[in-house]
GROMACS .gro file of C-alpha atoms in nm:
model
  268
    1UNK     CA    1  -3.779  14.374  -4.136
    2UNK     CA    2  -4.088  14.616  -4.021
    3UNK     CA    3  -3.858  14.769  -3.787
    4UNK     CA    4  -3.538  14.815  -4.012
    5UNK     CA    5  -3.845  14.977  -4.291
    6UNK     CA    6  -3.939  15.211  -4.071
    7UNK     CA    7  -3.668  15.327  -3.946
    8UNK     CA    8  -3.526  15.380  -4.257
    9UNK     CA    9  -3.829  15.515  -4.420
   10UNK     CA   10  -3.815  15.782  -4.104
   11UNK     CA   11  -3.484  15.935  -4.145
   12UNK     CA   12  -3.474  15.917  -4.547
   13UNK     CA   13  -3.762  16.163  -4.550
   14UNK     CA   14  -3.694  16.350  -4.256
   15UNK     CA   15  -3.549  16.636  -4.481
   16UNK     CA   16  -3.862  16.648  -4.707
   17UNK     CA   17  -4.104  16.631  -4.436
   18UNK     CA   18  -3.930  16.901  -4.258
   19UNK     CA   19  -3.938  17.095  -4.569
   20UNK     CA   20  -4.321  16.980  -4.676
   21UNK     CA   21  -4.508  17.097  -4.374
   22UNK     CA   22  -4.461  17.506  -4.401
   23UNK     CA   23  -4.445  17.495  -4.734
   24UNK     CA   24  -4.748  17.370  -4.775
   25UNK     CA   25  -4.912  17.592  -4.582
   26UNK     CA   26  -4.766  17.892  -4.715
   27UNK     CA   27  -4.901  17.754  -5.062
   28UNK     CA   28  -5.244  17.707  -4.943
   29UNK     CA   29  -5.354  18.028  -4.867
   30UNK     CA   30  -5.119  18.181  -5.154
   31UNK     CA   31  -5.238  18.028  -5.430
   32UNK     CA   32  -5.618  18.062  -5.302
   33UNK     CA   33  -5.570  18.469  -5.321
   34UNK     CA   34  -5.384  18.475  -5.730
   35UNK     CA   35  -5.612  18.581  -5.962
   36UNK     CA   36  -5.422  18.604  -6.314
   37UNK     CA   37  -5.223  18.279  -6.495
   38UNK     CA   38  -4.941  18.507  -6.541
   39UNK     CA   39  -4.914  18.511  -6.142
   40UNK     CA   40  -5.029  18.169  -6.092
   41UNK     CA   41  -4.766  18.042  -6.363
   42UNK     CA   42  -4.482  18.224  -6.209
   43UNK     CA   43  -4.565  18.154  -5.841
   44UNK     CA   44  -4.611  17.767  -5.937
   45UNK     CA   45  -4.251  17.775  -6.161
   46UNK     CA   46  -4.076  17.965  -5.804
   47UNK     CA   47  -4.264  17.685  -5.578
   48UNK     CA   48  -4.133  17.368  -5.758
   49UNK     CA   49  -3.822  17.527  -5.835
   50UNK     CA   50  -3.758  17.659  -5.412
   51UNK     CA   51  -3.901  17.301  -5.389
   52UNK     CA   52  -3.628  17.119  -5.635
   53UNK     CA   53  -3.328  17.323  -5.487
   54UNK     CA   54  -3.367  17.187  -5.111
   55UNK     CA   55  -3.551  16.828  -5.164
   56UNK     CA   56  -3.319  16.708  -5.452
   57UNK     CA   57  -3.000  16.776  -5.265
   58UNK     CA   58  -3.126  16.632  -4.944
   59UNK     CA   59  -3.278  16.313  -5.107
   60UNK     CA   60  -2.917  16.307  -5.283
   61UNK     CA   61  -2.683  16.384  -5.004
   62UNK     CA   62  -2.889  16.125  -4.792
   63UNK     CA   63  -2.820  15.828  -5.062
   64UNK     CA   64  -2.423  15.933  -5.074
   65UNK     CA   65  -2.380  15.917  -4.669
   66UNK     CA   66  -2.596  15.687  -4.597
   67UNK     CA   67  -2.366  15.410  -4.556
   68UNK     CA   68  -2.168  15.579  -4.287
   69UNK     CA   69  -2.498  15.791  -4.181
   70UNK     CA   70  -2.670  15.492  -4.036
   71UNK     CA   71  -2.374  15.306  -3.826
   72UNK     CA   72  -2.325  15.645  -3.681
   73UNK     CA   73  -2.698  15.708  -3.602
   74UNK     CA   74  -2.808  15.378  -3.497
   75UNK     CA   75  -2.517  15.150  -3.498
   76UNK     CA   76  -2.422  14.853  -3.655
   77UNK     CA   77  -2.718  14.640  -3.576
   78UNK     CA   78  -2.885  14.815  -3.852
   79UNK     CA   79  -2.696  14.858  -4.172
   80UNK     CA   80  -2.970  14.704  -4.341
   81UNK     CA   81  -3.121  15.015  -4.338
   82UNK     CA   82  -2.868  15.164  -4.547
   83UNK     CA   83  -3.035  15.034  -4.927
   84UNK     CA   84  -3.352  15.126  -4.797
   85UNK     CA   85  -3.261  15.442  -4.733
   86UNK     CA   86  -3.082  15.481  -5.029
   87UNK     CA   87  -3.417  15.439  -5.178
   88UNK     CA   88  -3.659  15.567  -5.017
   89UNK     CA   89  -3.478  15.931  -5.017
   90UNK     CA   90  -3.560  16.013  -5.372
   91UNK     CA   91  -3.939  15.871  -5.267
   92UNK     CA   92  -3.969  16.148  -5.014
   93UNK     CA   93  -3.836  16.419  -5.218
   94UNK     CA   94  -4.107  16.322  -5.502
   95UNK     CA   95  -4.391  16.270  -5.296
   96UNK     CA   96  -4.275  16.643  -5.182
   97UNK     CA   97  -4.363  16.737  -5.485
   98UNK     CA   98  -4.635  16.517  -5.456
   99UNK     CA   99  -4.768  16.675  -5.149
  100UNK     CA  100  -4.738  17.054  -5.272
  101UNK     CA  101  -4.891  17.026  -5.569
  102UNK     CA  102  -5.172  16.847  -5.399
  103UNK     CA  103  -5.188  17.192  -5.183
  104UNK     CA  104  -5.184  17.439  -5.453
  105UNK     CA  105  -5.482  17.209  -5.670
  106UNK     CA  106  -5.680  17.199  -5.349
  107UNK     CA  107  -5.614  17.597  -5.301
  108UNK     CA  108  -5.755  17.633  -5.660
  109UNK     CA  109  -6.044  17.454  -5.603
  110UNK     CA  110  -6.014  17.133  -5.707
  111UNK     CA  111  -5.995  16.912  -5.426
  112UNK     CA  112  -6.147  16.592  -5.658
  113UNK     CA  113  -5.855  16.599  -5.901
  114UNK     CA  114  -5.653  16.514  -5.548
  115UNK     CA  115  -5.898  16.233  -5.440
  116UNK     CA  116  -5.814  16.077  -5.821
  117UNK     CA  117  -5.467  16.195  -5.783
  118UNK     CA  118  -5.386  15.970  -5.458
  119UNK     CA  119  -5.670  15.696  -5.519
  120UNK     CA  120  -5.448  15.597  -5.881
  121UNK     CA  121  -5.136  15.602  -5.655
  122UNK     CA  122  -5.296  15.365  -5.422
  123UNK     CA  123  -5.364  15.143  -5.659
  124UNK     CA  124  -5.060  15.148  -5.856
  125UNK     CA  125  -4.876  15.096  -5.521
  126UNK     CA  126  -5.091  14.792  -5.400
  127UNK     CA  127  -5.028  14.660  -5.733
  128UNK     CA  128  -4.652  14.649  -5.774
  129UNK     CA  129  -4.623  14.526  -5.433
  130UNK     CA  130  -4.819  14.237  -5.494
  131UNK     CA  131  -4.634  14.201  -5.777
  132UNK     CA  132  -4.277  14.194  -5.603
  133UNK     CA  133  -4.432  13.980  -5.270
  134UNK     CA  134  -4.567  13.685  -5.571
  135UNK     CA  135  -4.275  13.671  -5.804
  136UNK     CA  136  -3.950  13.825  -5.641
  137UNK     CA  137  -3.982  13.777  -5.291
  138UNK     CA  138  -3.625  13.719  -5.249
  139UNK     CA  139  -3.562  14.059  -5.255
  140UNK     CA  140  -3.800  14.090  -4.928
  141UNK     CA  141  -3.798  14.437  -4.759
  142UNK     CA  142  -3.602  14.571  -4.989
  143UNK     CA  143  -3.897  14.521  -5.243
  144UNK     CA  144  -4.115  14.755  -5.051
  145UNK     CA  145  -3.892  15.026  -5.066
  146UNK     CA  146  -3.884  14.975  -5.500
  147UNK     CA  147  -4.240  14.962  -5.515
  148UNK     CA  148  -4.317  15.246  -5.283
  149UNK     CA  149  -4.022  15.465  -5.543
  150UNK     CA  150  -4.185  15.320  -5.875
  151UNK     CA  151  -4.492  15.387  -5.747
  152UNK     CA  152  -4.379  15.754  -5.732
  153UNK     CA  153  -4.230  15.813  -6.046
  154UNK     CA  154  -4.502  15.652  -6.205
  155UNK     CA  155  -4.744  15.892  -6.078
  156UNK     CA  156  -4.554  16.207  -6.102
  157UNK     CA  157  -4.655  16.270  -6.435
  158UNK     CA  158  -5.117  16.185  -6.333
  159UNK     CA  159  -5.021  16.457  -6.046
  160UNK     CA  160  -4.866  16.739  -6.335
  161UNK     CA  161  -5.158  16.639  -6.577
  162UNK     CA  162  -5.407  16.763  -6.318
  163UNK     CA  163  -5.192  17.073  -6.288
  164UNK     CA  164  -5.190  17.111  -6.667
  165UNK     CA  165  -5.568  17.036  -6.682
  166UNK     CA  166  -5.683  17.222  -6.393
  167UNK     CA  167  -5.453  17.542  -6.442
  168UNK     CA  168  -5.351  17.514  -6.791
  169UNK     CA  169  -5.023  17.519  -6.686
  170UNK     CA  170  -4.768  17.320  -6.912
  171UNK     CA  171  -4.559  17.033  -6.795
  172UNK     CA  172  -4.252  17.216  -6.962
  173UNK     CA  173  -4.260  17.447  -6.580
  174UNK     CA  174  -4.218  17.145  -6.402
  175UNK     CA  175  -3.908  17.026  -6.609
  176UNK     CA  176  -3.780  17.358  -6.664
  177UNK     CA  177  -3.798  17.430  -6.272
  178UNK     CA  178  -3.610  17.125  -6.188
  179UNK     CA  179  -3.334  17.052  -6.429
  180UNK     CA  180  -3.100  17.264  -6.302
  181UNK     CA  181  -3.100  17.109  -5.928
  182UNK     CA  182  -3.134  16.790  -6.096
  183UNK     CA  183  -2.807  16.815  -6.289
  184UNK     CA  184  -2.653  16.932  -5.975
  185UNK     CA  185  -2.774  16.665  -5.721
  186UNK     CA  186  -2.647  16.390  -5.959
  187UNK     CA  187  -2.307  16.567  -5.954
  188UNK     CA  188  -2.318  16.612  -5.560
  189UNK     CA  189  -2.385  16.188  -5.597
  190UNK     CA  190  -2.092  16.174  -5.799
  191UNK     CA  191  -1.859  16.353  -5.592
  192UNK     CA  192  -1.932  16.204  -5.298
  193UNK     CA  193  -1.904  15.849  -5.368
  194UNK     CA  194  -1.593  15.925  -5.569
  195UNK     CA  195  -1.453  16.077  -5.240
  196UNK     CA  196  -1.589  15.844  -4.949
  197UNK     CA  197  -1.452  15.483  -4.952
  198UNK     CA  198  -1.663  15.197  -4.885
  199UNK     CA  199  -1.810  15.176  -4.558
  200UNK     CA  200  -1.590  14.849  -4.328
  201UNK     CA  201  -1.727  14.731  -3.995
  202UNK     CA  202  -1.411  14.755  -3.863
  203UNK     CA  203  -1.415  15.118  -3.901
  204UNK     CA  204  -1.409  15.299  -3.585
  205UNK     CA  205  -1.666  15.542  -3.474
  206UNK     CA  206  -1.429  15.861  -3.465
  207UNK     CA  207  -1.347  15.734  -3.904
  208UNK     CA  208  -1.681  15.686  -3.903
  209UNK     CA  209  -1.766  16.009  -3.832
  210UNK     CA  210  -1.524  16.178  -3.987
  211UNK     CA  211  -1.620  16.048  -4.338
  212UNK     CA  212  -2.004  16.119  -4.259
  213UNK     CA  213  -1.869  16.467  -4.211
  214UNK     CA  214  -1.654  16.524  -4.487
  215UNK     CA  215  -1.937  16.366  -4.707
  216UNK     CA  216  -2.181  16.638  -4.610
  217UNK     CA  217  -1.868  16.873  -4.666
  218UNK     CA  218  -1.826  16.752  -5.017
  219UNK     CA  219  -2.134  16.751  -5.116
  220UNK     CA  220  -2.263  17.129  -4.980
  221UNK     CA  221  -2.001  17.215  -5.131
  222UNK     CA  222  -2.009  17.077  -5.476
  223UNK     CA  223  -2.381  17.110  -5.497
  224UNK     CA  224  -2.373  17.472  -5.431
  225UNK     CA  225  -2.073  17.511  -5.663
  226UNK     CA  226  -2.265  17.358  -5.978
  227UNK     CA  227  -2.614  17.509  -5.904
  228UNK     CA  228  -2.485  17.835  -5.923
  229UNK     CA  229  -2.255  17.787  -6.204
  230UNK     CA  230  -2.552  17.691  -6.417
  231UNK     CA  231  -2.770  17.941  -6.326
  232UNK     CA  232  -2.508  18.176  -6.398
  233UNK     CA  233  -2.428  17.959  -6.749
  234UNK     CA  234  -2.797  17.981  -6.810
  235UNK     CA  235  -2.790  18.378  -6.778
  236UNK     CA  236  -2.898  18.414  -6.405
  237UNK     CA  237  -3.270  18.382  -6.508
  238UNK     CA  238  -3.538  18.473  -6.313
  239UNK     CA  239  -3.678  18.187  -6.047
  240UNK     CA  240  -3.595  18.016  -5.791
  241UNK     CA  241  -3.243  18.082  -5.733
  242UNK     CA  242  -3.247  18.451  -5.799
  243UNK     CA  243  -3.511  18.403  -5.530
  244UNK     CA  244  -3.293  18.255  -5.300
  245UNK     CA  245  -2.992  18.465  -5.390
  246UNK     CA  246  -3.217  18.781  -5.270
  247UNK     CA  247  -3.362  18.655  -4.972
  248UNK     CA  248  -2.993  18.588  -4.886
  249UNK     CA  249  -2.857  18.907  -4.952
  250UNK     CA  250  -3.161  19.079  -4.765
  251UNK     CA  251  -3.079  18.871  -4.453
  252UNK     CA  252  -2.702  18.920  -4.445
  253UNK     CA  253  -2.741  19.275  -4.591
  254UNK     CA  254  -2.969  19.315  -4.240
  255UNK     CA  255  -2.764  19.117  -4.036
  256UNK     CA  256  -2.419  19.365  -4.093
  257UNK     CA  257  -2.655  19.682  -4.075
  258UNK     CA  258  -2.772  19.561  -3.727
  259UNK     CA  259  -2.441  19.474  -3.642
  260UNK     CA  260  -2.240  19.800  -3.767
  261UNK     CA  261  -2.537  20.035  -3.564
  262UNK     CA  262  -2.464  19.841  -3.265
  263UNK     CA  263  -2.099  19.842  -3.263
  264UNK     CA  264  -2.046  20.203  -3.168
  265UNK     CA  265  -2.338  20.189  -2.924
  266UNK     CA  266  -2.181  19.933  -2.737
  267UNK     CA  267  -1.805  20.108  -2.726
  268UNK     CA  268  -1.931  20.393  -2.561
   0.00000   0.00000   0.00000
């Protein structure tokens, strides 16, 4: 049970702590140079919401393959894994969030409001799983994996107090910031379970891997689709996609100028 935990807790928050690591040090020394709450408000809103458009769909597309994700991975031997994965992927992408707004309190000063932060997480976590080891041990591993996600979402809102307290900023930033990926990983959910049968044993690998494929397929696809139809809906606002949809441009824009200035260069 230890084993099929951690290996399951490993790959559902590979993604996230992928993602965590340079983000959080980009935030660090960011946030410790802003001077004004205009710029601190804006860069937090473009953090959470940069944050919310890659952990969301990850945490989601992970739940959605992860029944033909971990026979293809690790084999057979350990479908267990596959409901604790399910679960624990939306744990990594809000202890993510977790994480980074950790950094950016620390960066501002505040490094106590942290200690509190993740001492009342602690203790909420010890708590529920002593509650589901005395009265629903049945469940067994499985109950970890609930406790550690409860645990999370219970404490999401202590971790945006502190940023309300500490930076006066309001909690409307965080929602507003990640409704929008949100709405679209639940529809990337959707679509892929609608489109992937259930996972059989007798499956072979090659089906197998096939379906794991054309569930990553769907789901790009579909989440890309309905994030940028409601950004556009919601009048293209300023934030984290327009972010994105720069940085893009800039890259490819860079990418064809490079290209077209070598081309003639190399036909003589």
């Amino acid at each position: 049970s230890l084993g099929t935990y951690s290996i399951a807790y490993e790959l559902s928050n590979l993604p996230t702590t992928e993602i965590s690591a340079p983000i959080n040090r980009a935030l660090l020394p960011g946030f410790a140079k802003m001077v004004t709450p205009s710029e601190i408000a804006s860069a937090y809103t473009n953090a959470v919401g940069l944050l919310a458009l890659i952990a969301l769909p990850a945490a989601a597309g992970i739940f959605s393959v992860a029944p033909f994700l971990v026979p293809t991975l690790l084999g057979l031997k350990w479908l267990n894994a596959v409901p604790l994965m399910q679960i624990l992927a939306f744990n990594g992408a809000l202890l993510l969030f977790h994480s980074s707004m950790c950094s950016i309190l620390i960066a501002r000063g505040f490094p106590a409001r942290v200690t509190i932060s993740n001492a009342c997480y602690a203790a909420v976590l010890l708590l529920l799983l002593a509650i589901f080891f005395l009265f629903w041990r049945d469940v067994g591993v499985v109950g970890a994996a609930y406790a550690a996600l409860l645990t999370s979402v219970i404490c999401t809102p202590i971790y945006i107090y502190q940023i309300r307290k500490c930076l006066e900023l309001p909690a409307s930033l965080f929602l507003k910031a990640i409704v929008r990926p949100l709405f679209a990983a639940a529809v990337l959910i959707g679509a892929v379970r609608w489109a992937l049968p259930e996972f059989e044993q007798s499956m072979s690998v090659i089906v197998t891997v096939a379906w794991l494929a054309a569930g990553c397929a769907i789901g790009f696809v579909t989440y890309l689709l309905v994030i940028s139809a409601t950004w556009w809906l919601a009048g293209h606002p300023a934030g984290a996609e327009r972010i994105l949809m720069q940085r893009l441009s800039i890259s490819l824009g860079h990418r064809f100028r490079q290209r077209f200035a070598e081309g003639p260069h190399e036909k003589h």
